[in-house]
Short mmCIF file of C-alpha atoms and ligand atoms in Angstrom, two decimals:
data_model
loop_
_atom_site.label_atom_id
_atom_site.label_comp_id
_atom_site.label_asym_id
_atom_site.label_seq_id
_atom_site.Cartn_x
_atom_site.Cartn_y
_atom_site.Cartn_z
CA UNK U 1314 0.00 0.00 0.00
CA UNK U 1315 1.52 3.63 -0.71
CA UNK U 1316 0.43 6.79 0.90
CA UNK U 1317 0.27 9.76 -1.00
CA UNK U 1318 -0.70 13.18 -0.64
CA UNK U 1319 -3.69 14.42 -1.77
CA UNK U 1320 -5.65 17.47 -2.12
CA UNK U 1321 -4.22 20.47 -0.38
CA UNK U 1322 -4.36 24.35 -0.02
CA UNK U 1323 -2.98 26.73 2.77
CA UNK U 1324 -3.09 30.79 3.65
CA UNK U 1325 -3.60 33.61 5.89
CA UNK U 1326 -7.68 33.29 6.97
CA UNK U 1327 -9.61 36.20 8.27
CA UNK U 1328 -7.03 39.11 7.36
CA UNK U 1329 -9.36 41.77 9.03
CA UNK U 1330 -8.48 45.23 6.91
CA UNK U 1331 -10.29 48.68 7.04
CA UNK U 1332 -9.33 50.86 4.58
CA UNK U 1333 -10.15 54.77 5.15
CA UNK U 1334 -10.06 56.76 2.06
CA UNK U 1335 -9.90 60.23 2.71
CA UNK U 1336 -11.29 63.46 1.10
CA UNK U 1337 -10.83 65.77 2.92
CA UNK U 1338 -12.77 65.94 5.57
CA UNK U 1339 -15.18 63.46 3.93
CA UNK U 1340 -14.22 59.49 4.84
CA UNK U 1341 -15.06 56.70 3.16
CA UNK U 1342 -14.60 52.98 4.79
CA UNK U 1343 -14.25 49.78 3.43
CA UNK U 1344 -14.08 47.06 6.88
CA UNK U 1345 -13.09 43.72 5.10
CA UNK U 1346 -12.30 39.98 6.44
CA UNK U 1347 -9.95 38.61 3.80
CA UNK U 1348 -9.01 35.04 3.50
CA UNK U 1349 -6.36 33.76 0.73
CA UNK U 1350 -5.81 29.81 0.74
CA UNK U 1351 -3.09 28.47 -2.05
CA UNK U 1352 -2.28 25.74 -4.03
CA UNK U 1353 -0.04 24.11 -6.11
CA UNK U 1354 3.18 22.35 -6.25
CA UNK U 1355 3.41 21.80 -2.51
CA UNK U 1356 4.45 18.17 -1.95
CA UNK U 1357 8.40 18.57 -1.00
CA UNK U 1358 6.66 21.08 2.08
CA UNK U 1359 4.33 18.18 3.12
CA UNK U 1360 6.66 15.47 2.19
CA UNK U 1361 10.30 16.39 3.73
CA UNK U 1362 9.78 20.06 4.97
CA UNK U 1363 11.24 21.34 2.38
CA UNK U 1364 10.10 25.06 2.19
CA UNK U 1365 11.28 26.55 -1.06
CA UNK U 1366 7.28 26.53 -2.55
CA UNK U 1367 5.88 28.57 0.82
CA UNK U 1368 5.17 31.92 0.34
CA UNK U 1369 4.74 32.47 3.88
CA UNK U 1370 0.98 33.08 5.06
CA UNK U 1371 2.90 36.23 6.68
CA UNK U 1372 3.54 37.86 3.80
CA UNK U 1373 -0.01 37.02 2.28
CA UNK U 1374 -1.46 39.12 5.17
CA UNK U 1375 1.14 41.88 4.43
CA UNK U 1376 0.00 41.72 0.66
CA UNK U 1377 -3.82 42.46 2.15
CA UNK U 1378 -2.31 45.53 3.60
CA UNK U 1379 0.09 47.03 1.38
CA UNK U 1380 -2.94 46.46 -1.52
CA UNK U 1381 -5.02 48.07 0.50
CA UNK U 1382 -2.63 51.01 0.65
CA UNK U 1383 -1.76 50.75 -2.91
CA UNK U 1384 -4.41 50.48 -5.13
CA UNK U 1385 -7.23 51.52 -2.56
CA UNK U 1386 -10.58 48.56 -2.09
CA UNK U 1387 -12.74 49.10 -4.42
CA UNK U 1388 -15.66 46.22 -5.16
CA UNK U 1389 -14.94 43.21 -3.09
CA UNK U 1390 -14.77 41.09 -6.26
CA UNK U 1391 -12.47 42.90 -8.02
CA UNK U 1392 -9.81 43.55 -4.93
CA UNK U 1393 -10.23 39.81 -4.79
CA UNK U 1394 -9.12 39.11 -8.20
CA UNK U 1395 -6.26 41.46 -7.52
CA UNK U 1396 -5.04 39.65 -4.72
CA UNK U 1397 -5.46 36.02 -6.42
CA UNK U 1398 -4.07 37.15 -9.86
CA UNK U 1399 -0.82 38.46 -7.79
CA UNK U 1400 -0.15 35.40 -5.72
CA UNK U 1401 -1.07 32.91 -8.50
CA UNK U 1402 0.97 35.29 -11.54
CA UNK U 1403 3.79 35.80 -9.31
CA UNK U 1404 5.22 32.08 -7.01
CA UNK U 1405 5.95 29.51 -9.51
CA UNK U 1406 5.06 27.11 -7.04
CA UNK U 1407 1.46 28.78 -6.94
CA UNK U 1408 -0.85 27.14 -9.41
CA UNK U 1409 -4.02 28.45 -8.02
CA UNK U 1410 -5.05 31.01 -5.39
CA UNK U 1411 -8.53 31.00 -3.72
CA UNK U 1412 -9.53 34.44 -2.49
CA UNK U 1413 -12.66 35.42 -0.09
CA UNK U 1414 -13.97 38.43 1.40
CA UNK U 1415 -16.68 39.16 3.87
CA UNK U 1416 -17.61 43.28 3.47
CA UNK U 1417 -18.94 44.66 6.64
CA UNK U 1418 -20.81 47.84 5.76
CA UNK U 1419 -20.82 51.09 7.46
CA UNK U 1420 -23.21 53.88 7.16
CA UNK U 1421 -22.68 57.45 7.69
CA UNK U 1422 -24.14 59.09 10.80
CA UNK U 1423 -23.50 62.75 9.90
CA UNK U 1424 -20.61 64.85 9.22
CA UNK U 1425 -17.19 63.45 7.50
CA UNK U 1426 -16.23 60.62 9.98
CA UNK U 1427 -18.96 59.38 11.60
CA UNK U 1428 -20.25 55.75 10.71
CA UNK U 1429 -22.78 53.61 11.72
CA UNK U 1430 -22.76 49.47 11.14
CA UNK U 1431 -25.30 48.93 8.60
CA UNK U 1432 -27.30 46.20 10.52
CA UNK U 1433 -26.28 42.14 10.32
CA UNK U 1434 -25.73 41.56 6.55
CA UNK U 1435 -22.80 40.93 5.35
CA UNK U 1436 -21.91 41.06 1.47
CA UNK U 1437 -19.20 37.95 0.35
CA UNK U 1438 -17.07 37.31 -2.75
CA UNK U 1439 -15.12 34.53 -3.60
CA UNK U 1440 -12.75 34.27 -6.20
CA UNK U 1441 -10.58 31.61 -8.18
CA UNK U 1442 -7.97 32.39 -10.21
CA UNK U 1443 -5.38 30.00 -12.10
CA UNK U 1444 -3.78 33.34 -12.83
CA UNK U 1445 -4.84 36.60 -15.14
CA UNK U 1446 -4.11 33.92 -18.29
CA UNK U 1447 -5.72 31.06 -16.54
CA UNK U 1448 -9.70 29.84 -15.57
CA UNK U 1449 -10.73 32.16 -12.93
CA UNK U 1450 -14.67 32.08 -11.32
CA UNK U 1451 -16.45 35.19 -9.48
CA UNK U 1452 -19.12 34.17 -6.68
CA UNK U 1453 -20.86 37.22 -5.01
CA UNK U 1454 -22.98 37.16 -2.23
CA UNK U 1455 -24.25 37.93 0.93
CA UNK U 1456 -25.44 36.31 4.15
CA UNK U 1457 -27.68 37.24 7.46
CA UNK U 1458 -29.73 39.22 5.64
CA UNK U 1459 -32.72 38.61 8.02
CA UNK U 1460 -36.15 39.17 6.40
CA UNK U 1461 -39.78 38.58 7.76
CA UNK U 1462 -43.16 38.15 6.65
CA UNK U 1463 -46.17 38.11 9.16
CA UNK U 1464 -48.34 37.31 6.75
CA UNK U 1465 -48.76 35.50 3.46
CA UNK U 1466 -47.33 32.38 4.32
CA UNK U 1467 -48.96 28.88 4.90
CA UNK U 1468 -47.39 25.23 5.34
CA UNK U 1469 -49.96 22.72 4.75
CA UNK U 1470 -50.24 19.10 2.89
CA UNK U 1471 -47.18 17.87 4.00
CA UNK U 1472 -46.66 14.34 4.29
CA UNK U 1473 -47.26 13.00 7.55
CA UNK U 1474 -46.04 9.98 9.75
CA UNK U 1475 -46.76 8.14 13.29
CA UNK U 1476 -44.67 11.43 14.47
CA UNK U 1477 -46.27 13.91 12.86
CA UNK U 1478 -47.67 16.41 14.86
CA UNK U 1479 -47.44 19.90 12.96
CA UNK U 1480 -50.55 21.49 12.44
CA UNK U 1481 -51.30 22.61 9.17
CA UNK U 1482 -51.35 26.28 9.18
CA UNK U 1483 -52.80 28.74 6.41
CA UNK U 1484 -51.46 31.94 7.86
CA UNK U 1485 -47.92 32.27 9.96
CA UNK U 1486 -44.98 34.01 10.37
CA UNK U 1487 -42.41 33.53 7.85
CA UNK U 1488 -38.79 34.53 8.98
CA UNK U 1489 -35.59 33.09 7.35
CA UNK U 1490 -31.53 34.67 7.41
CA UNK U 1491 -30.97 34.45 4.15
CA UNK U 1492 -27.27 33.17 2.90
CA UNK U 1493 -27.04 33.86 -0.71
CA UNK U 1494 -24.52 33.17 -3.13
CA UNK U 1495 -24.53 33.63 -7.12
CA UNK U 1496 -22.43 32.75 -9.44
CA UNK U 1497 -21.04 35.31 -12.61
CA UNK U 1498 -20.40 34.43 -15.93
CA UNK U 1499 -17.51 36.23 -16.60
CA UNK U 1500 -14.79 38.39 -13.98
CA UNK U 1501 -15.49 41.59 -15.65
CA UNK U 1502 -19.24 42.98 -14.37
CA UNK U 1503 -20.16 46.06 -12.77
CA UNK U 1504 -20.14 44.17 -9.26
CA UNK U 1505 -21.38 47.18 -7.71
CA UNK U 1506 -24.17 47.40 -9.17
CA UNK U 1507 -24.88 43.48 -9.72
CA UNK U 1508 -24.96 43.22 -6.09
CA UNK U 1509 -27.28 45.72 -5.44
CA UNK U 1510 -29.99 44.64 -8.23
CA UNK U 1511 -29.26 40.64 -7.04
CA UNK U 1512 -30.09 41.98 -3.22
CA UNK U 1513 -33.21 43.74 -4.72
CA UNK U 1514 -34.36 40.47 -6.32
CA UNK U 1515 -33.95 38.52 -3.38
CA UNK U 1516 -35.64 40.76 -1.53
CA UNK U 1517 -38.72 41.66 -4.12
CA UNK U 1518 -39.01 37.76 -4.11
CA UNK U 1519 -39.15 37.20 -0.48
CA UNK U 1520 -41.78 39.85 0.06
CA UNK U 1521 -43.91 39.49 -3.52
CA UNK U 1522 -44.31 35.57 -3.16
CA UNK U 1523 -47.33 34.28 -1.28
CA UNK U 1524 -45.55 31.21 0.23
CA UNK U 1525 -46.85 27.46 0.35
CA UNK U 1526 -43.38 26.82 2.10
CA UNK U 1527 -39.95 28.27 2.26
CA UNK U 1528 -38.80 25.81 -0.31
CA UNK U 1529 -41.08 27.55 -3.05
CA UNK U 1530 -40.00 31.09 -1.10
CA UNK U 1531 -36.12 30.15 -1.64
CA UNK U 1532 -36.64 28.80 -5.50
CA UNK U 1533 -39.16 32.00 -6.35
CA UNK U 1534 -35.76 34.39 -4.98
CA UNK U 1535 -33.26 32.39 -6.91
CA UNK U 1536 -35.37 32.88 -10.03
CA UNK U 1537 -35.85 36.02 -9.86
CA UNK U 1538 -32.10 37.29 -9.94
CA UNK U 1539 -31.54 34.87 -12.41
CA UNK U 1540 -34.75 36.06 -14.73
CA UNK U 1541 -33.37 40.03 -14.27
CA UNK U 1542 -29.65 39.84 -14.23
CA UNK U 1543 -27.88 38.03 -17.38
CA UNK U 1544 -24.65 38.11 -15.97
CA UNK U 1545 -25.09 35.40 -13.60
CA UNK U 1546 -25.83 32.19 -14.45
CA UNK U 1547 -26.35 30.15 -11.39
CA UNK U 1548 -27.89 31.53 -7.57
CA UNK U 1549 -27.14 28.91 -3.68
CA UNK U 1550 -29.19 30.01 -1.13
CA UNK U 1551 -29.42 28.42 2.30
CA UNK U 1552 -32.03 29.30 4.03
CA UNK U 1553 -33.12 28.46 8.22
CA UNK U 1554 -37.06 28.25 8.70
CA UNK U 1555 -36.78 31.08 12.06
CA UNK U 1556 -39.76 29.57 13.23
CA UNK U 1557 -42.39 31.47 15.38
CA UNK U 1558 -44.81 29.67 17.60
CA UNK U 1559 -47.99 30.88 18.04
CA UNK U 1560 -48.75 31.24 22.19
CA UNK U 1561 -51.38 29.25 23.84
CA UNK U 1562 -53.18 32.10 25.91
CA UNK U 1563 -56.02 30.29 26.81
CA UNK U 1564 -54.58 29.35 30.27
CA UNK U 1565 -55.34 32.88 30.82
CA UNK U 1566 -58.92 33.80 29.24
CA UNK U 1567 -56.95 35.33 26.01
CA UNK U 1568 -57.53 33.98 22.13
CA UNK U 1569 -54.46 34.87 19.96
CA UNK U 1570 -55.78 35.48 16.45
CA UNK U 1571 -52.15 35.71 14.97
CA UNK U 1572 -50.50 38.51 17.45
CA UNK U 1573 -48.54 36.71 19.90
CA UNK U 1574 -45.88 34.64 18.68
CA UNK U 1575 -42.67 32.68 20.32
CA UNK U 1576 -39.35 33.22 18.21
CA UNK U 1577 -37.46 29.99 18.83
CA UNK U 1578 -34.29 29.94 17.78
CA UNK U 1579 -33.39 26.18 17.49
CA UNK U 1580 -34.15 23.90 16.13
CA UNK U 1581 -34.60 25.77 12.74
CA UNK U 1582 -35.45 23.76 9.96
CA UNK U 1583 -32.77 24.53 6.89
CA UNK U 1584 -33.85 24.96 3.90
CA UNK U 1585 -31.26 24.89 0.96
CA UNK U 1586 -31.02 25.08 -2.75
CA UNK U 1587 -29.59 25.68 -6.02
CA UNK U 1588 -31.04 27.49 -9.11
CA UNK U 1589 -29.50 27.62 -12.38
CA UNK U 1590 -29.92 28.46 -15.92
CA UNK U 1591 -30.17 26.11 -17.94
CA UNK U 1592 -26.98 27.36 -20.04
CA UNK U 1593 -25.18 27.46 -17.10
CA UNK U 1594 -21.30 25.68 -17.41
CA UNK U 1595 -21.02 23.48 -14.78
CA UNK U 1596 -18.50 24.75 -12.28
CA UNK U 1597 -18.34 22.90 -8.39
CA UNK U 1598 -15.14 23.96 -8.27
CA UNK U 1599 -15.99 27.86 -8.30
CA UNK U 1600 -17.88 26.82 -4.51
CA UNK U 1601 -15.23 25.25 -2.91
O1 URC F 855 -41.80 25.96 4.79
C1 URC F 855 -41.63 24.92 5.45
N1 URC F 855 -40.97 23.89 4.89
C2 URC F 855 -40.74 22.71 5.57
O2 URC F 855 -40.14 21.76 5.02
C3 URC F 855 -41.23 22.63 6.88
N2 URC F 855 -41.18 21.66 7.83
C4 URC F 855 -41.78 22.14 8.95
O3 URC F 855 -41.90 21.51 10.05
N3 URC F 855 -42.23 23.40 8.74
C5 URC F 855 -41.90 23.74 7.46
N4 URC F 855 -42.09 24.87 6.73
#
């Protein structure tokens, strides 16, 4: 029997860099959590410690930082590709470089310098590049985007078994935090303004559809960024059921016609899926 190495991939996770731009007395912020992993021709490292191939995850987090500096953060996706076309175009050893970003956003209070976080969402890319020559992929999303309907939504005609005890409902509280994630075409969009319409979708979708269950919720919001934006080609969403119990009040004289509600927060049921056009290249490896 031989051993042998297989796959493999290392760098600096969870670089946290903010990035203040200033004009004059105006700021702008960009608060980031940047995570490079790379991979390539790293078996004499594994194999005999041989560290010629190591670009040290030190100077990856240095790279964060002096980019930062250098060429200022623009769109998440693109100071992705920067980073990952750098580290793959410039270590031999490097074949590929894996690049994500989590975007925490600020708001302005008043004034020049004054922010505000911008509630739980966060907005992620996630980029793979074989080099600027080579395959790259573009993934843009976001995740705890928290959304809730207290109306519209039923769950009913499910099947049922000797444990079943659900009751069908025909009007409750529908509450999910959505992850997203969608999948470009091509490297080169306006990511600014993808993101935004995408968001808009997901959130015109959540709100316009009169549910039957999350599932049809989650497949109705995938469909609609894919029906309005033709620069993406495939949408993940994962999506927990935040259920909310209605209260028995009867112990105490009351009916509850819909207004008082428990918000549990576990278990959730998790609701997850994948909608693609039907042109759509296949691509796993642009997820991993
Ligand atoms: O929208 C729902 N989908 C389910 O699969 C499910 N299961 C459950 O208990 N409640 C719900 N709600």
């Amino acid at each position: 029997m031989a051993i042998v190495l297989g796959p493999n991939r290392y760098g600096k996770a969870e670089t946290r860099v903010v990035r203040v731009t200033r004009d004059g007395g105006t700021h702008q912020i960009k608060d980031l959590n940047v995570s490079v992993a790379l991979s390539g021709d790293m078996e004499r490292v594994h194999l005999v410690g041989d560290n010629t191939a190591v670009l040290p995850t030190d100077s990856q987090k240095n790279t964060v930082f002096a980019f930062a500096k250098k060429y200022g953060i623009g769109e998440i996706e693109e100071f992705a590709l920067l980073l990952a076309r750098h580290f793959a175009d410039s270590q031999p050893a490097v074949a590929h470089a894996r690049v994500e970003i989590e975007e925490y956003g600020w708001s302005r209070i008043s004034g020049g310098h004054s922010f505000v976080r911008s509630g739980t969402e966060v907005r992620t890319a996630l980029v793979h590049s074989d080099g600027s020559d080579g395959p790259e992929s573009v993934v843009s999303g976001l995740k705890d985007l928290v959304v809730l309907n207290s109306t519209g939504s039923e769950f009913h005609g499910f099947a049922q078994d000797e444990y079943t005890t659900l009751e069908p409902t025909d009007d409750r509280i529908l509450a999910t935090a959505v992850t997203a994630t969608w999948r470009h075409r091509g490297t080169g969009a306006d990511f600014a303004s993808s993101y935004a319409e995408a968001r808009r979708c997901l959130l015109e979708a959540f709100a316009g559809t009169h549910s039957l269950s999350l599932q049809q919720t989650l497949y109705a919001m995938g469909r609609r960024v894919l029906e309005e934006r033709p620069e993406l080609c495939e949408v993940r969403l994962a999506m927990p059921n935040k259920h909310h119990f209605l209260v028995d009040l009867s112990p105490f004289g009351m009916d509850n016609d819909n207004e008082v509600y428990f918000a549990a927060d576990r278990p959730y049921g998790l609701i997850e899926g994948t909608v693609l056009a039907s042109d759509a290249p296949a691509a796993p490896a642009a997820w991993a």
